[in-house]
Amino acid sequence: MPLHHAVLALLNGRPNHGYELKARFEEAIGPQWGGLNIGHLYQILERLVRDGYVSRSQVTQTDRPDKNLYTLTEAGEAELRSWATTAWVRVGGFRDELFLKLLGAVALGPQALATLIEAQRQTYLSELAGLARQRRAHTDEPLVAVLIDAAIAHTKADLGLLDSSARHLGPLAAAQDETGEAGGTGGARAESA
């Protein structure tokens, strides 16, 4: 529940209301994460209140409806400290649509594989150019700069993956083109031959 913990981090030392939290999150994280849906944020806040990590109080306003003010509790600070000081472990594997596209391109043969790899390469190069512009625009925002640096590193790694894909999957795509079978699994062309 990383967004829950990010909200706890934003509440550390400073109570906030929902829209202020949304703005602070988007400012702190920058454009790489994307916007935070206010409805989702209020669901997170409700859960944090229910779990005892955050308390809620009403602030009376004369010219507008009352607003809720959320404050980090001692239990919330302990949860934040526990989460923020332990290593992150990937548990969901590497689910990326590119791998499914590679499967499809291999099944179609070497030309399809080459076309996909080149199109993806151009997309990644375009992303790198955009990330470089964002990096220059956010030099004074350390957390945003780190996130952009991470996006740049990931995109560079993805470019390397394309070279690996061409090297490892090229022979498989060529074999598919000759036999109509991708990796020995059979295919429609082999059955119709």
Short mmCIF file of C-alpha atoms in Angstrom, two decimals:
data_model
loop_
_atom_site.label_atom_id
_atom_site.label_comp_id
_atom_site.label_asym_id
_atom_site.label_seq_id
_atom_site.Cartn_x
_atom_site.Cartn_y
_atom_site.Cartn_z
CA MET A 1 0.00 0.00 0.00
CA PRO A 2 2.62 2.57 -1.02
CA LEU A 3 0.16 5.44 -1.57
CA HIS A 4 -1.08 4.98 1.98
CA HIS A 5 2.45 5.38 3.23
CA ALA A 6 3.09 8.39 1.00
CA VAL A 7 0.06 10.06 2.60
CA LEU A 8 1.47 9.26 6.04
CA ALA A 9 4.76 10.86 4.96
CA LEU A 10 2.96 14.01 3.83
CA LEU A 11 1.10 14.21 7.15
CA ASN A 12 4.29 13.80 9.19
CA GLY A 13 4.63 16.99 11.21
CA ARG A 14 1.86 18.82 9.38
CA PRO A 15 -1.90 18.17 9.43
CA ASN A 16 -3.65 18.67 6.08
CA HIS A 17 -7.01 18.45 4.40
CA GLY A 18 -7.63 16.33 1.29
CA TYR A 19 -7.11 18.83 -1.51
CA GLU A 20 -3.98 20.21 0.15
CA LEU A 21 -2.60 16.65 0.42
CA LYS A 22 -3.35 16.07 -3.27
CA ALA A 23 -1.48 19.23 -4.25
CA ARG A 24 1.46 18.46 -1.97
CA PHE A 25 1.72 14.89 -3.31
CA GLU A 26 1.73 16.05 -6.94
CA GLU A 27 4.27 18.77 -6.18
CA ALA A 28 6.57 16.44 -4.24
CA ILE A 29 6.46 13.56 -6.70
CA GLY A 30 6.32 15.55 -9.93
CA PRO A 31 5.12 14.53 -13.38
CA GLN A 32 6.56 11.00 -13.39
CA TRP A 33 3.87 9.53 -11.12
CA GLY A 34 0.90 11.32 -12.62
CA GLY A 35 -2.00 12.98 -10.85
CA LEU A 36 -3.56 11.63 -7.69
CA ASN A 37 -7.30 11.01 -7.99
CA ILE A 38 -9.03 12.93 -5.19
CA GLY A 39 -11.66 10.21 -4.73
CA HIS A 40 -8.94 7.61 -4.28
CA LEU A 41 -7.13 9.90 -1.85
CA TYR A 42 -10.26 10.19 0.31
CA GLN A 43 -10.60 6.38 0.29
CA ILE A 44 -7.00 6.14 1.48
CA LEU A 45 -7.65 8.72 4.21
CA GLU A 46 -10.74 6.81 5.38
CA ARG A 47 -8.73 3.60 5.63
CA LEU A 48 -5.92 5.35 7.51
CA VAL A 49 -8.45 6.78 9.98
CA ARG A 50 -10.07 3.34 10.37
CA ASP A 51 -6.66 1.72 10.97
CA GLY A 52 -5.76 4.33 13.60
CA TYR A 53 -2.84 5.81 11.67
CA VAL A 54 -4.55 9.16 11.12
CA SER A 55 -7.10 11.14 13.12
CA ARG A 56 -9.75 13.37 11.58
CA SER A 57 -11.16 16.62 12.96
CA GLN A 58 -13.64 19.13 11.58
CA VAL A 59 -12.56 22.68 10.81
CA THR A 60 -15.45 25.13 10.74
CA GLN A 61 -15.43 27.63 7.89
CA THR A 62 -17.84 30.55 7.66
CA ASP A 63 -17.84 31.07 3.91
CA ARG A 64 -17.56 27.41 2.82
CA PRO A 65 -18.57 23.97 4.06
CA ASP A 66 -16.58 22.60 6.98
CA LYS A 67 -13.49 20.65 6.02
CA ASN A 68 -11.79 17.61 7.48
CA LEU A 69 -8.28 18.02 8.82
CA TYR A 70 -6.16 14.86 8.97
CA THR A 71 -3.37 14.43 11.52
CA LEU A 72 -0.79 11.66 11.85
CA THR A 73 -1.16 9.61 15.03
CA GLU A 74 1.66 7.95 16.99
CA ALA A 75 0.66 4.62 15.42
CA GLY A 76 0.79 6.27 12.00
CA GLU A 77 4.26 7.63 12.66
CA ALA A 78 5.43 4.18 13.77
CA GLU A 79 3.93 2.61 10.63
CA LEU A 80 5.60 5.26 8.46
CA ARG A 81 8.96 4.70 10.15
CA SER A 82 8.71 0.93 9.75
CA TRP A 83 7.76 1.19 6.06
CA ALA A 84 10.21 3.96 5.14
CA THR A 85 13.24 2.26 6.67
CA THR A 86 12.86 -1.24 5.22
CA ALA A 87 13.96 -2.37 1.78
CA TRP A 88 11.43 -2.67 -1.04
CA VAL A 89 11.10 -6.16 -2.49
CA ARG A 90 9.50 -6.77 -5.88
CA VAL A 91 6.74 -9.33 -5.41
CA GLY A 92 4.77 -9.12 -8.64
CA GLY A 93 7.39 -10.06 -11.21
CA PHE A 94 8.02 -8.04 -14.33
CA ARG A 95 4.65 -7.68 -16.02
CA ASP A 96 5.25 -5.45 -19.01
CA GLU A 97 3.21 -5.43 -22.19
CA LEU A 98 6.42 -5.33 -24.21
CA PHE A 99 7.04 -9.00 -23.37
CA LEU A 100 3.63 -9.92 -24.76
CA LYS A 101 4.33 -7.87 -27.88
CA LEU A 102 7.64 -9.70 -28.30
CA LEU A 103 5.76 -13.00 -28.09
CA GLY A 104 3.42 -11.82 -30.85
CA ALA A 105 6.20 -10.47 -33.03
CA VAL A 106 8.22 -13.71 -32.75
CA ALA A 107 5.12 -15.66 -33.79
CA LEU A 108 4.88 -13.46 -36.91
CA GLY A 109 8.52 -13.90 -37.91
CA PRO A 110 11.76 -11.92 -38.17
CA GLN A 111 10.35 -8.93 -40.06
CA ALA A 112 7.65 -8.35 -37.43
CA LEU A 113 10.23 -8.70 -34.65
CA ALA A 114 12.55 -6.19 -36.33
CA THR A 115 9.66 -3.78 -36.90
CA LEU A 116 8.57 -3.96 -33.25
CA ILE A 117 12.10 -3.55 -31.93
CA GLU A 118 12.77 -0.51 -34.11
CA ALA A 119 9.42 1.12 -33.28
CA GLN A 120 10.00 0.51 -29.57
CA ARG A 121 13.56 1.85 -29.82
CA GLN A 122 12.25 5.11 -31.33
CA THR A 123 9.63 5.34 -28.58
CA TYR A 124 12.25 4.90 -25.86
CA LEU A 125 14.56 7.47 -27.48
CA SER A 126 11.68 9.93 -27.60
CA GLU A 127 10.93 9.21 -23.93
CA LEU A 128 14.58 9.86 -23.05
CA ALA A 129 14.48 13.23 -24.79
CA GLY A 130 11.33 14.20 -22.89
CA LEU A 131 12.81 12.99 -19.60
CA ALA A 132 15.95 15.05 -20.21
CA ARG A 133 13.76 18.15 -20.67
CA GLN A 134 11.87 17.35 -17.47
CA ARG A 135 15.13 16.81 -15.61
CA ARG A 136 16.37 20.25 -16.62
CA ALA A 137 13.05 21.79 -15.53
CA HIS A 138 13.15 20.18 -12.08
CA THR A 139 16.77 20.64 -10.99
CA ASP A 140 15.68 22.51 -7.84
CA GLU A 141 13.29 19.76 -6.69
CA PRO A 142 15.41 16.90 -5.29
CA LEU A 143 12.73 14.21 -4.96
CA VAL A 144 11.31 14.93 -8.41
CA ALA A 145 14.85 14.91 -9.83
CA VAL A 146 15.52 11.48 -8.30
CA LEU A 147 12.29 10.09 -9.77
CA ILE A 148 13.17 11.46 -13.19
CA ASP A 149 16.68 10.00 -12.89
CA ALA A 150 15.05 6.63 -12.11
CA ALA A 151 12.82 6.94 -15.18
CA ILE A 152 15.88 7.73 -17.31
CA ALA A 153 17.76 4.71 -15.92
CA HIS A 154 14.76 2.43 -16.53
CA THR A 155 14.36 3.70 -20.08
CA LYS A 156 18.06 3.16 -20.80
CA ALA A 157 17.75 -0.37 -19.42
CA ASP A 158 14.71 -0.91 -21.65
CA LEU A 159 16.83 0.13 -24.65
CA GLY A 160 19.36 -2.52 -23.66
CA LEU A 161 16.55 -5.05 -23.43
CA LEU A 162 15.72 -4.38 -27.07
CA ASP A 163 19.27 -5.35 -28.09
CA SER A 164 18.99 -8.50 -25.99
CA SER A 165 15.59 -9.26 -27.54
CA ALA A 166 16.95 -8.99 -31.07
CA ARG A 167 19.90 -11.22 -30.20
CA HIS A 168 17.95 -13.91 -28.33
CA LEU A 169 14.62 -13.86 -30.15
CA GLY A 170 15.89 -13.31 -33.69
CA PRO A 171 16.75 -17.00 -34.23
CA LEU A 172 13.41 -18.05 -32.76
CA ALA A 173 11.54 -15.67 -35.08
CA ALA A 174 13.54 -16.98 -38.05
CA ALA A 175 12.65 -20.55 -37.11
CA GLN A 176 9.00 -19.51 -36.84
CA ASP A 177 9.20 -17.98 -40.30
CA GLU A 178 10.58 -21.25 -41.72
CA THR A 179 8.35 -23.72 -39.91
CA GLY A 180 5.30 -21.76 -38.83
CA GLU A 181 6.03 -22.82 -35.24
CA ALA A 182 7.10 -20.43 -32.50
CA GLY A 183 9.29 -22.22 -30.01
CA GLY A 184 7.90 -25.59 -31.08
CA THR A 185 4.35 -24.74 -29.93
CA GLY A 186 2.73 -25.11 -33.32
CA GLY A 187 0.86 -22.49 -35.26
CA ALA A 188 -1.94 -21.87 -37.72
CA ARG A 189 0.40 -21.76 -40.69
CA ALA A 190 1.90 -25.16 -39.88
CA GLU A 191 -1.54 -26.69 -39.53
CA SER A 192 -2.76 -25.23 -42.80
CA ALA A 193 0.35 -26.33 -44.75
#
